[in-house]
Short mmCIF file of C-alpha atoms in Angstrom, two decimals:
data_model
loop_
_atom_site.label_atom_id
_atom_site.label_comp_id
_atom_site.label_asym_id
_atom_site.label_seq_id
_atom_site.Cartn_x
_atom_site.Cartn_y
_atom_site.Cartn_z
CA MET A 690 21.48 45.85 -24.27
CA PRO A 691 20.89 42.40 -27.51
CA HIS A 692 23.44 42.88 -29.94
CA ASP A 693 22.82 40.43 -33.06
CA GLY A 694 25.16 37.16 -34.67
CA GLY A 695 28.39 36.88 -32.38
CA VAL A 696 29.73 40.63 -32.30
CA THR A 697 30.51 42.49 -28.83
CA PRO A 698 29.83 44.92 -27.80
CA THR A 699 32.35 47.28 -29.41
CA ASP A 700 30.18 51.14 -28.62
CA ASP A 701 29.36 50.49 -25.10
CA PRO A 702 31.92 52.35 -23.64
CA LEU A 703 31.74 49.42 -20.15
CA TRP A 704 32.87 47.37 -22.35
CA GLN A 705 35.91 49.58 -23.71
CA ARG A 706 36.66 49.81 -19.77
CA LEU A 707 36.33 45.60 -19.61
CA GLU A 708 37.67 44.38 -22.67
CA PRO A 709 42.03 46.37 -21.45
CA TYR A 710 41.64 45.39 -17.81
CA ALA A 711 43.90 44.01 -16.94
CA ILE A 712 44.03 42.66 -12.92
CA GLY A 713 46.75 42.88 -10.64
CA PRO A 714 49.70 44.94 -10.42
CA PRO A 715 51.37 45.10 -14.26
CA ASP A 716 55.19 44.29 -13.03
CA ALA A 717 53.85 41.15 -10.52
CA ALA A 718 57.26 38.38 -10.88
CA LEU A 719 53.64 36.31 -11.44
CA SER A 720 50.98 37.28 -12.90
CA PHE A 721 47.14 37.15 -12.72
CA CYS A 722 47.24 34.79 -15.78
CA SER A 723 49.82 32.69 -14.53
CA ARG A 724 48.55 32.31 -11.00
CA LEU A 725 44.88 30.52 -12.24
CA ALA A 726 47.04 28.53 -14.37
CA ARG A 727 48.82 27.63 -11.38
CA GLU A 728 45.94 27.56 -8.46
CA ASN A 729 43.95 24.98 -11.10
CA ARG A 730 46.85 23.09 -13.30
CA TRP A 731 45.85 24.60 -16.31
CA PRO A 732 48.22 25.68 -19.81
CA GLU A 733 48.00 29.86 -19.80
CA ASP A 734 46.62 29.77 -23.25
CA PHE A 735 42.84 28.45 -20.81
CA ALA A 736 43.70 30.28 -18.74
CA GLY A 737 43.56 33.27 -20.73
CA ARG A 738 40.75 32.94 -22.29
CA VAL A 739 39.21 32.60 -19.29
CA ILE A 740 40.02 35.44 -17.59
CA GLU A 741 38.40 36.43 -21.41
CA GLU A 742 35.17 34.62 -19.78
CA TYR A 743 35.74 36.55 -17.18
CA LYS A 744 34.79 39.94 -18.01
CA ARG A 745 32.12 38.64 -20.64
CA PHE A 746 30.51 37.81 -17.45
CA CYS A 747 31.42 40.43 -15.79
CA TYR A 748 29.21 42.87 -18.46
CA LEU A 749 25.79 40.10 -18.48
CA CYS A 750 26.39 41.12 -14.39
CA ALA A 751 26.85 44.99 -15.36
CA THR A 752 24.34 44.75 -18.31
CA ALA A 753 21.41 41.73 -18.05
CA ASP A 754 17.91 41.50 -16.74
CA HIS A 755 18.25 38.88 -14.12
CA VAL A 756 20.49 37.52 -12.24
CA VAL A 757 23.59 35.84 -13.99
CA THR A 758 25.93 31.75 -12.56
CA PRO A 759 28.77 31.91 -13.83
CA SER A 760 30.37 28.26 -15.14
CA ASP A 761 33.08 26.78 -12.66
CA ALA A 762 36.01 27.59 -14.75
CA VAL A 763 34.22 31.09 -14.45
CA ASP A 764 34.18 31.34 -10.50
CA GLN A 765 37.83 30.17 -10.14
CA ALA A 766 38.06 33.28 -11.86
CA TRP A 767 36.01 35.16 -10.12
CA HIS A 768 37.54 33.54 -6.14
CA LEU A 769 41.42 34.73 -7.45
CA HIS A 770 40.69 38.05 -8.32
CA LEU A 771 38.42 38.78 -5.05
CA THR A 772 41.69 37.80 -3.45
CA TYR A 773 43.03 40.58 -5.37
CA SER A 774 40.60 42.94 -2.89
CA ARG A 775 42.09 46.61 -3.30
CA ASP A 776 41.89 45.73 -7.24
CA TYR A 777 38.41 44.69 -6.86
CA TRP A 778 36.82 47.09 -5.32
CA GLU A 779 39.36 50.26 -5.58
CA ARG A 780 39.92 50.12 -9.01
CA PHE A 781 37.44 46.94 -10.64
CA CYS A 782 33.87 48.01 -9.23
CA PRO A 783 33.69 51.52 -9.69
CA GLU A 784 36.10 52.73 -12.11
CA ILE A 785 35.25 49.65 -14.54
CA LEU A 786 32.33 48.30 -13.67
CA GLY A 787 30.84 51.20 -12.28
CA CYS A 788 28.96 49.01 -9.18
CA PRO A 789 29.42 46.42 -7.11
CA LEU A 790 29.68 42.98 -7.21
CA HIS A 791 29.42 40.94 -4.72
CA HIS A 792 30.01 37.04 -4.61
CA GLY A 793 27.64 34.69 -2.41
CA PRO A 794 28.07 31.06 -1.79
CA THR A 795 25.11 29.82 -2.03
CA ALA A 796 22.56 28.42 0.66
CA GLY A 797 22.43 24.29 -0.64
CA GLY A 798 20.13 22.05 -0.85
CA GLU A 799 17.09 21.43 -4.16
CA ALA A 800 15.48 24.83 -3.96
CA GLU A 801 19.09 26.16 -4.27
CA LEU A 802 20.25 24.02 -6.98
CA ALA A 803 16.75 24.05 -9.13
CA LYS A 804 17.57 28.62 -9.02
CA HIS A 805 21.02 28.13 -9.81
CA TYR A 806 19.88 26.45 -12.27
CA GLU A 807 17.58 28.14 -14.26
CA GLN A 808 19.87 31.13 -13.29
CA TYR A 809 23.20 29.06 -15.36
CA ALA A 810 20.79 28.88 -18.61
CA LEU A 811 19.97 32.22 -19.02
CA THR A 812 23.24 33.27 -18.92
CA LEU A 813 24.05 30.95 -21.45
CA ARG A 814 21.14 32.37 -23.57
CA SER A 815 22.29 36.42 -22.76
CA TYR A 816 25.23 35.49 -22.88
CA ALA A 817 25.07 33.27 -27.04
CA GLN A 818 22.68 37.54 -27.76
CA VAL A 819 25.47 40.06 -26.72
CA PHE A 820 29.13 37.58 -27.75
CA GLY A 821 27.19 34.44 -29.48
CA ASN A 822 28.11 31.70 -28.71
CA PRO A 823 29.69 30.06 -25.45
CA PRO A 824 32.67 28.50 -25.66
CA GLY A 825 32.34 24.78 -24.01
CA ASP A 826 34.48 23.49 -22.73
CA ILE A 827 34.47 27.13 -20.58
CA TRP A 828 30.77 27.05 -20.52
CA PRO A 829 29.48 24.30 -20.35
CA GLY A 830 25.29 22.68 -20.29
CA ALA A 831 23.51 23.97 -17.78
CA ARG A 832 23.07 19.81 -16.66
CA ARG A 833 27.18 19.32 -17.06
CA ARG A 834 27.95 22.07 -14.63
CA PHE A 835 24.77 21.47 -11.91
CA PHE A 836 24.50 17.73 -11.87
CA GLU A 837 28.07 16.51 -13.35
CA ASP A 838 30.83 18.64 -12.71
CA HIS A 839 29.99 20.17 -9.87
CA LYS A 840 30.49 17.05 -8.10
CA ALA A 841 34.11 16.82 -8.84
CA TYR A 842 36.47 17.96 -5.75
CA ARG A 843 39.62 19.17 -6.14
CA LEU A 844 42.95 17.75 -5.10
CA HIS A 845 46.56 18.75 -4.20
CA PRO A 846 48.92 16.70 -6.18
CA ARG A 847 50.63 16.23 -3.65
CA GLU A 848 48.19 14.17 -1.26
CA ALA A 849 46.38 11.63 -4.22
CA ILE A 850 46.58 10.17 -7.66
CA VAL A 851 44.37 10.81 -10.17
CA MET A 852 44.20 8.49 -13.20
CA ARG A 853 41.51 7.85 -15.88
CA ARG A 854 39.44 4.71 -13.98
CA SER A 855 39.84 2.58 -16.93
CA ILE A 856 43.29 2.28 -15.96
CA ALA A 857 42.10 1.07 -12.29
CA ARG A 858 40.20 -1.31 -13.17
CA TRP A 859 43.08 -2.33 -15.06
CA LEU A 860 45.28 -2.58 -11.68
CA VAL A 861 42.22 -3.77 -9.96
CA GLY A 862 41.66 -6.47 -12.45
CA THR A 863 45.31 -7.60 -12.91
CA GLY A 864 45.56 -7.28 -8.94
CA ALA A 865 42.38 -9.38 -8.44
CA VAL A 866 44.28 -12.01 -10.70
CA ALA A 867 48.08 -11.97 -9.45
CA LEU A 868 46.01 -13.07 -5.80
CA LEU A 869 44.28 -15.79 -6.58
CA GLY A 870 47.89 -17.16 -8.56
CA VAL A 871 49.05 -16.42 -4.49
CA ALA A 872 46.64 -17.82 -3.03
CA PHE A 873 46.63 -20.87 -5.40
CA ILE A 874 49.72 -20.78 -4.99
CA VAL A 875 50.25 -20.91 -0.52
CA TRP A 876 46.91 -23.55 -1.16
CA ARG A 877 49.03 -26.08 -2.81
CA ALA A 878 51.83 -25.61 -1.32
CA LEU A 879 50.20 -26.19 2.23
CA TRP A 880 47.99 -28.87 1.08
CA MET A 881 51.18 -30.60 -0.94
CA SER A 882 52.89 -30.74 2.63
#
């Protein structure tokens, strides 16, 4: 059901149910959006945008004529939504989406990578037909999604120091120069005695 010009499918009853849908209990001290932001170390406004993109992904899951694959950010929203299991299985799938939406892990290997790469590229094309061009900060191109970003892994800030490579290189270079200076002073002191 393609739509032109990036216009959302406002006439579709599925989209009319999806767009206003809010995940989780409305009276929770920590909202779904706040939790998604906290768990991914995202600004809350970015997490809110990811949730909107997750809804668009779910729309494509139900309407596209092919299997769709999420971006990494959208996948994080999906993973968290699955932990709200009663909401997901008893409300979202039957009442909002109108069908079950299962999340399966990849089996790994080159064939799976090629399959998911192609599915993701098709997803981006279907997205563009229905919603217009996807935001690149949430939906990167297929090459970046599978050959650059997939090499990333999540760290807990208490378990690691994360810094830019340029700073790390500077620190290593400075440390090497300092170490050579100390070695020279020790060598000279030993040679002079």
